């Protein structure tokens, strides 16, 4: 059993790697952005080694490419901020380790005892962010070198500065990341996943054994929160990516991301879908609950099917930044969905009092879902 689980995991991971590789090769998106940033970090490290190790013949040339890799951040602003933090903590690590080596007459073990505990605590200071660990590792490099002098300290600081400058220049002027497209890409994925969940629920409710499928619907609806978080993170990177970034003048940035209000709107849609799935799952978990009539669930399936259709059109609108024909199709689909909701409301009034609790909750969530899917522009 363990081997089968491991093999299943390997197959799934392999499929994801193939999908990401193909996406990076055939279309612009997060996968290609990651691929480009990885190559830029490698190029910055090679360039930093060429300057410090090959040209200057620096004694600790490793510090330059090591710093350059860390400098190629997700945004240019992040590179500048990272560079300041990293250079500050590396300078502190270098100076403290060199002082310890000089005071102990180059005794490595004693220097580590004096330096590393303090540098590890200093590295957790929030002003250094994620760069705090570099202070302790730099101190290790300096102490492992075995010799402390004014010349070697100067070389180490110079090599760190070379790596920081090269990393920053590569990130800022070689395809600088602007992240304008990422918001749209992640939002399209969220809407498409919402469409899939609604489609599965609409189709499943027409089957006799639909109660057995409610657990899967609930898990799928809950997973939408992860995609919603990805949209939020992409929005953050898009805002930060425009700071101190020459990318808007050096390369085409593409269309602007959808308005921020769309994030909140689809977040509320996901909440309604999750509430519907949770209520349906409650029917399978609690035998004492009285379910509405089959006719009610048939009409609920029609409403969810129309919501699924609206999401499909919204996906096209987001992908193509909107066309008149698509907007007309969306408006027509919403009218059909609202008519289906009216039929569902009539069916609710025909339910027994025992079934009104579950039916009322499903009707309320379906109505709220339709209101969130109402055309806004």
CSV table of N, CA and C in Angstrom, one decimal, residues 255-347:
chain,number,residue,atom,x,y,z
A,255,UNK,N,-1.9,44.4,-21.2
A,255,UNK,CA,-3.1,45.1,-20.7
A,255,UNK,C,-3.0,45.2,-19.1
A,256,UNK,N,-3.7,46.2,-18.6
A,256,UNK,CA,-3.8,46.3,-17.2
A,256,UNK,C,-4.6,45.2,-16.5
A,257,UNK,N,-4.3,44.9,-15.3
A,257,UNK,CA,-5.1,43.8,-14.6
A,257,UNK,C,-6.5,44.3,-14.4
A,258,UNK,N,-7.5,43.3,-14.2
A,258,UNK,CA,-8.8,43.7,-13.9
A,258,UNK,C,-8.9,44.5,-12.6
A,259,UNK,N,-10.0,45.3,-12.4
A,259,UNK,CA,-10.1,46.2,-11.2
A,259,UNK,C,-10.1,45.4,-10.0
A,260,UNK,N,-9.6,46.0,-8.9
A,260,UNK,CA,-9.5,45.3,-7.6
A,260,UNK,C,-10.9,44.8,-7.1
A,261,UNK,N,-12.0,45.5,-7.5
A,261,UNK,CA,-13.3,45.1,-7.1
A,261,UNK,C,-13.6,43.7,-7.5
A,262,UNK,N,-13.0,43.2,-8.6
A,262,UNK,CA,-13.3,41.9,-9.1
A,262,UNK,C,-12.8,40.8,-8.1
A,263,UNK,N,-11.7,41.1,-7.4
A,263,UNK,CA,-11.2,40.1,-6.4
A,263,UNK,C,-12.2,39.9,-5.4
A,264,UNK,N,-12.8,41.0,-4.8
A,264,UNK,CA,-13.8,40.9,-3.8
A,264,UNK,C,-15.1,40.2,-4.3
A,265,UNK,N,-15.4,40.5,-5.5
A,265,UNK,CA,-16.7,39.9,-6.1
A,265,UNK,C,-16.5,38.4,-6.2
A,266,UNK,N,-15.4,37.9,-6.7
A,266,UNK,CA,-15.3,36.5,-6.9
A,266,UNK,C,-15.0,35.8,-5.6
A,267,UNK,N,-14.4,36.5,-4.7
A,267,UNK,CA,-14.3,36.0,-3.3
A,267,UNK,C,-15.6,35.7,-2.7
A,268,UNK,N,-16.6,36.6,-2.9
A,268,UNK,CA,-17.9,36.4,-2.4
A,268,UNK,C,-18.7,35.2,-3.1
A,269,UNK,N,-18.4,35.1,-4.4
A,269,UNK,CA,-19.0,34.0,-5.2
A,269,UNK,C,-18.5,32.7,-4.7
A,270,UNK,N,-17.2,32.6,-4.4
A,270,UNK,CA,-16.6,31.4,-3.8
A,270,UNK,C,-17.2,31.0,-2.5
A,271,UNK,N,-17.5,32.1,-1.7
A,271,UNK,CA,-18.1,31.9,-0.4
A,271,UNK,C,-19.5,31.3,-0.5
A,272,UNK,N,-20.3,31.8,-1.5
A,272,UNK,CA,-21.6,31.2,-1.8
A,272,UNK,C,-21.6,29.8,-2.3
A,273,UNK,N,-20.6,29.5,-3.1
A,273,UNK,CA,-20.5,28.1,-3.6
A,273,UNK,C,-20.1,27.2,-2.5
A,274,UNK,N,-19.2,27.6,-1.6
A,274,UNK,CA,-18.8,26.8,-0.5
A,274,UNK,C,-20.0,26.6,0.4
A,275,UNK,N,-20.8,27.6,0.7
A,275,UNK,CA,-22.0,27.4,1.5
A,275,UNK,C,-23.0,26.5,0.9
A,276,UNK,N,-23.2,26.5,-0.4
A,276,UNK,CA,-24.1,25.6,-1.0
A,276,UNK,C,-23.6,24.1,-0.8
A,277,UNK,N,-22.3,24.0,-1.1
A,277,UNK,CA,-21.7,22.6,-1.0
A,277,UNK,C,-21.8,22.1,0.5
A,278,UNK,N,-21.6,23.0,1.4
A,278,UNK,CA,-21.6,22.6,2.8
A,278,UNK,C,-23.0,22.2,3.2
A,279,UNK,N,-24.0,22.9,2.8
A,279,UNK,CA,-25.4,22.6,3.1
A,279,UNK,C,-25.8,21.2,2.5
A,280,UNK,N,-25.4,21.0,1.2
A,280,UNK,CA,-25.7,19.7,0.6
A,280,UNK,C,-25.0,18.6,1.3
A,281,UNK,N,-23.8,18.8,1.7
A,281,UNK,CA,-23.0,17.8,2.5
A,281,UNK,C,-23.7,17.5,3.8
A,282,UNK,N,-24.3,18.5,4.4
A,282,UNK,CA,-25.0,18.3,5.7
A,282,UNK,C,-26.1,17.3,5.6
A,283,UNK,N,-26.8,17.3,4.4
A,283,UNK,CA,-27.9,16.3,4.2
A,283,UNK,C,-27.4,14.9,4.2
A,284,UNK,N,-26.1,14.7,3.7
A,284,UNK,CA,-25.6,13.3,3.8
A,284,UNK,C,-25.0,13.0,5.1
A,285,UNK,N,-24.6,14.0,5.9
A,285,UNK,CA,-24.0,13.7,7.2
A,285,UNK,C,-25.0,13.6,8.3
A,286,UNK,N,-26.1,14.2,8.2
A,286,UNK,CA,-27.1,14.3,9.2
A,286,UNK,C,-28.4,13.6,8.7
A,287,UNK,N,-28.7,12.4,9.2
A,287,UNK,CA,-29.9,11.7,8.7
A,287,UNK,C,-31.2,12.3,9.2
A,288,UNK,N,-31.1,13.1,10.3
A,288,UNK,CA,-32.3,13.7,10.8
A,288,UNK,C,-32.9,14.9,10.0
A,289,UNK,N,-32.0,15.4,9.2
A,289,UNK,CA,-32.5,16.5,8.3
A,289,UNK,C,-33.4,16.0,7.2
A,290,UNK,N,-34.5,16.8,7.0
A,290,UNK,CA,-35.4,16.4,6.0
A,290,UNK,C,-35.1,17.2,4.7
A,291,UNK,N,-34.8,16.4,3.6
A,291,UNK,CA,-34.5,17.0,2.3
A,291,UNK,C,-35.7,17.5,1.6
A,292,UNK,N,-35.6,18.6,0.8
A,292,UNK,CA,-36.7,19.0,0.0
A,292,UNK,C,-37.0,17.9,-1.1
A,293,UNK,N,-38.0,18.2,-1.9
A,293,UNK,CA,-38.5,17.2,-2.9
A,293,UNK,C,-37.5,17.1,-4.0
A,294,UNK,N,-37.5,16.0,-4.8
A,294,UNK,CA,-36.7,15.9,-6.0
A,294,UNK,C,-36.9,17.0,-7.0
A,295,UNK,N,-38.1,17.5,-7.1
A,295,UNK,CA,-38.4,18.6,-8.0
A,295,UNK,C,-37.6,19.9,-7.6
A,296,UNK,N,-37.5,20.1,-6.3
A,296,UNK,CA,-36.7,21.2,-5.8
A,296,UNK,C,-35.2,21.1,-6.2
A,297,UNK,N,-34.6,19.9,-6.1
A,297,UNK,CA,-33.2,19.7,-6.4
A,297,UNK,C,-33.0,19.8,-7.9
A,298,UNK,N,-34.1,19.4,-8.7
A,298,UNK,CA,-34.0,19.5,-10.2
A,298,UNK,C,-33.9,20.9,-10.6
A,299,UNK,N,-34.7,21.8,-9.9
A,299,UNK,CA,-34.7,23.2,-10.2
A,299,UNK,C,-33.4,23.9,-9.7
A,300,UNK,N,-32.9,23.4,-8.6
A,300,UNK,CA,-31.6,23.9,-8.0
A,300,UNK,C,-30.5,23.6,-9.0
A,301,UNK,N,-30.6,22.4,-9.6
A,301,UNK,CA,-29.6,22.0,-10.6
A,301,UNK,C,-29.6,22.9,-11.8
A,302,UNK,N,-30.8,23.3,-12.2
A,302,UNK,CA,-30.9,24.3,-13.3
A,302,UNK,C,-30.3,25.6,-13.0
A,303,UNK,N,-30.5,26.1,-11.8
A,303,UNK,CA,-29.9,27.4,-11.3
A,303,UNK,C,-28.4,27.3,-11.3
A,304,UNK,N,-27.9,26.2,-10.8
A,304,UNK,CA,-26.4,26.0,-10.8
A,304,UNK,C,-25.8,25.9,-12.2
A,305,UNK,N,-26.6,25.2,-13.0
A,305,UNK,CA,-26.2,25.1,-14.4
A,305,UNK,C,-26.1,26.4,-15.1
A,306,UNK,N,-27.0,27.3,-14.8
A,306,UNK,CA,-27.0,28.6,-15.4
A,306,UNK,C,-25.8,29.4,-14.8
A,307,UNK,N,-25.6,29.2,-13.5
A,307,UNK,CA,-24.4,29.9,-12.9
A,307,UNK,C,-23.1,29.4,-13.5
A,308,UNK,N,-23.0,28.1,-13.8
A,308,UNK,CA,-21.9,27.6,-14.5
A,308,UNK,C,-21.7,28.2,-15.8
A,309,UNK,N,-22.8,28.4,-16.6
A,309,UNK,CA,-22.7,29.0,-17.9
A,309,UNK,C,-22.2,30.5,-17.8
A,310,UNK,N,-22.7,31.2,-16.8
A,310,UNK,CA,-22.3,32.6,-16.6
A,310,UNK,C,-20.8,32.7,-16.3
A,311,UNK,N,-20.3,31.7,-15.5
A,311,UNK,CA,-18.9,31.7,-15.2
A,311,UNK,C,-18.0,31.4,-16.4
A,312,UNK,N,-18.5,30.6,-17.3
A,312,UNK,CA,-17.8,30.3,-18.5
A,312,UNK,C,-17.7,31.5,-19.4
A,313,UNK,N,-18.8,32.3,-19.4
A,313,UNK,CA,-18.7,33.5,-20.2
A,313,UNK,C,-17.8,34.6,-19.5
A,314,UNK,N,-17.8,34.6,-18.2
A,314,UNK,CA,-16.9,35.5,-17.5
A,314,UNK,C,-15.5,35.2,-17.7
A,315,UNK,N,-15.2,33.9,-17.8
A,315,UNK,CA,-13.8,33.4,-18.1
A,315,UNK,C,-13.4,34.0,-19.5
A,316,UNK,N,-14.2,33.9,-20.5
A,316,UNK,CA,-13.9,34.5,-21.8
A,316,UNK,C,-13.7,36.0,-21.7
A,317,UNK,N,-14.6,36.7,-20.9
A,317,UNK,CA,-14.5,38.1,-20.8
A,317,UNK,C,-13.2,38.5,-20.2
A,318,UNK,N,-12.8,37.8,-19.1
A,318,UNK,CA,-11.5,38.2,-18.5
A,318,UNK,C,-10.3,37.8,-19.4
A,319,UNK,N,-10.4,36.8,-20.1
A,319,UNK,CA,-9.3,36.4,-21.0
A,319,UNK,C,-9.1,37.4,-22.2
A,320,UNK,N,-10.3,37.9,-22.7
A,320,UNK,CA,-10.2,38.7,-23.9
A,320,UNK,C,-10.4,40.2,-23.5
A,321,UNK,N,-10.4,40.5,-22.2
A,321,UNK,CA,-10.7,41.9,-21.8
A,321,UNK,C,-12.0,42.5,-22.2
A,322,UNK,N,-12.9,41.6,-22.6
A,322,UNK,CA,-14.3,42.0,-22.8
A,322,UNK,C,-14.6,42.4,-24.3
A,323,UNK,N,-15.8,41.9,-24.8
A,323,UNK,CA,-16.3,42.2,-26.1
A,323,UNK,C,-17.8,42.5,-26.0
A,324,UNK,N,-18.3,43.2,-26.9
A,324,UNK,CA,-19.7,43.5,-26.9
A,324,UNK,C,-20.6,42.2,-27.0
A,325,UNK,N,-20.2,41.3,-27.8
A,325,UNK,CA,-20.9,40.1,-28.0
A,325,UNK,C,-21.0,39.3,-26.7
A,326,UNK,N,-19.8,39.2,-26.1
A,326,UNK,CA,-19.7,38.4,-24.9
A,326,UNK,C,-20.6,39.0,-23.8
A,327,UNK,N,-20.6,40.3,-23.7
A,327,UNK,CA,-21.4,41.0,-22.7
A,327,UNK,C,-22.9,40.7,-22.9
A,328,UNK,N,-23.3,40.7,-24.2
A,328,UNK,CA,-24.7,40.4,-24.5
A,328,UNK,C,-25.0,39.0,-24.1
A,329,UNK,N,-24.1,38.1,-24.4
A,329,UNK,CA,-24.4,36.7,-24.0
A,329,UNK,C,-24.4,36.5,-22.5
A,330,UNK,N,-23.6,37.3,-21.7
A,330,UNK,CA,-23.6,37.2,-20.3
A,330,UNK,C,-24.9,37.7,-19.7
A,331,UNK,N,-25.4,38.9,-20.3
A,331,UNK,CA,-26.7,39.4,-19.8
A,331,UNK,C,-27.8,38.5,-20.1
A,332,UNK,N,-27.8,37.8,-21.3
A,332,UNK,CA,-28.9,36.9,-21.6
A,332,UNK,C,-28.8,35.7,-20.6
A,333,UNK,N,-27.6,35.2,-20.4
A,333,UNK,CA,-27.5,34.1,-19.5
A,333,UNK,C,-28.0,34.4,-18.0
A,334,UNK,N,-27.7,35.6,-17.6
A,334,UNK,CA,-28.1,36.0,-16.3
A,334,UNK,C,-29.7,36.1,-16.2
A,335,UNK,N,-30.3,36.6,-17.3
A,335,UNK,CA,-31.8,36.6,-17.3
A,335,UNK,C,-32.4,35.2,-17.2
A,336,UNK,N,-31.8,34.3,-17.9
A,336,UNK,CA,-32.2,32.9,-17.8
A,336,UNK,C,-32.0,32.3,-16.4
A,337,UNK,N,-30.8,32.6,-15.8
A,337,UNK,CA,-30.5,32.2,-14.4
A,337,UNK,C,-31.5,32.7,-13.4
A,338,UNK,N,-31.9,34.0,-13.6
A,338,UNK,CA,-32.8,34.6,-12.7
A,338,UNK,C,-34.2,34.0,-12.8
A,339,UNK,N,-34.6,33.7,-14.1
A,339,UNK,CA,-35.9,33.0,-14.3
A,339,UNK,C,-35.9,31.6,-13.6
A,340,UNK,N,-34.8,30.9,-13.7
A,340,UNK,CA,-34.6,29.6,-13.1
A,340,UNK,C,-34.7,29.8,-11.6
A,341,UNK,N,-34.1,30.8,-11.0
A,341,UNK,CA,-34.2,31.1,-9.6
A,341,UNK,C,-35.7,31.3,-9.2
A,342,UNK,N,-36.4,32.0,-10.0
A,342,UNK,CA,-37.8,32.3,-9.7
A,342,UNK,C,-38.6,30.9,-9.6
A,343,UNK,N,-38.3,30.0,-10.5
A,343,UNK,CA,-39.0,28.7,-10.4
A,343,UNK,C,-38.6,28.0,-9.2
A,344,UNK,N,-37.3,28.1,-8.8
A,344,UNK,CA,-36.9,27.5,-7.6
A,344,UNK,C,-37.6,28.0,-6.3
A,345,UNK,N,-37.8,29.4,-6.4
A,345,UNK,CA,-38.5,30.0,-5.2
A,345,UNK,C,-39.9,29.5,-5.1
A,346,UNK,N,-40.6,29.3,-6.3
A,346,UNK,CA,-41.9,28.8,-6.3
A,346,UNK,C,-42.0,27.3,-5.7
A,347,UNK,N,-41.0,26.5,-6.1
A,347,UNK,CA,-40.9,25.2,-5.6
A,347,UNK,C,-40.6,25.1,-4.1
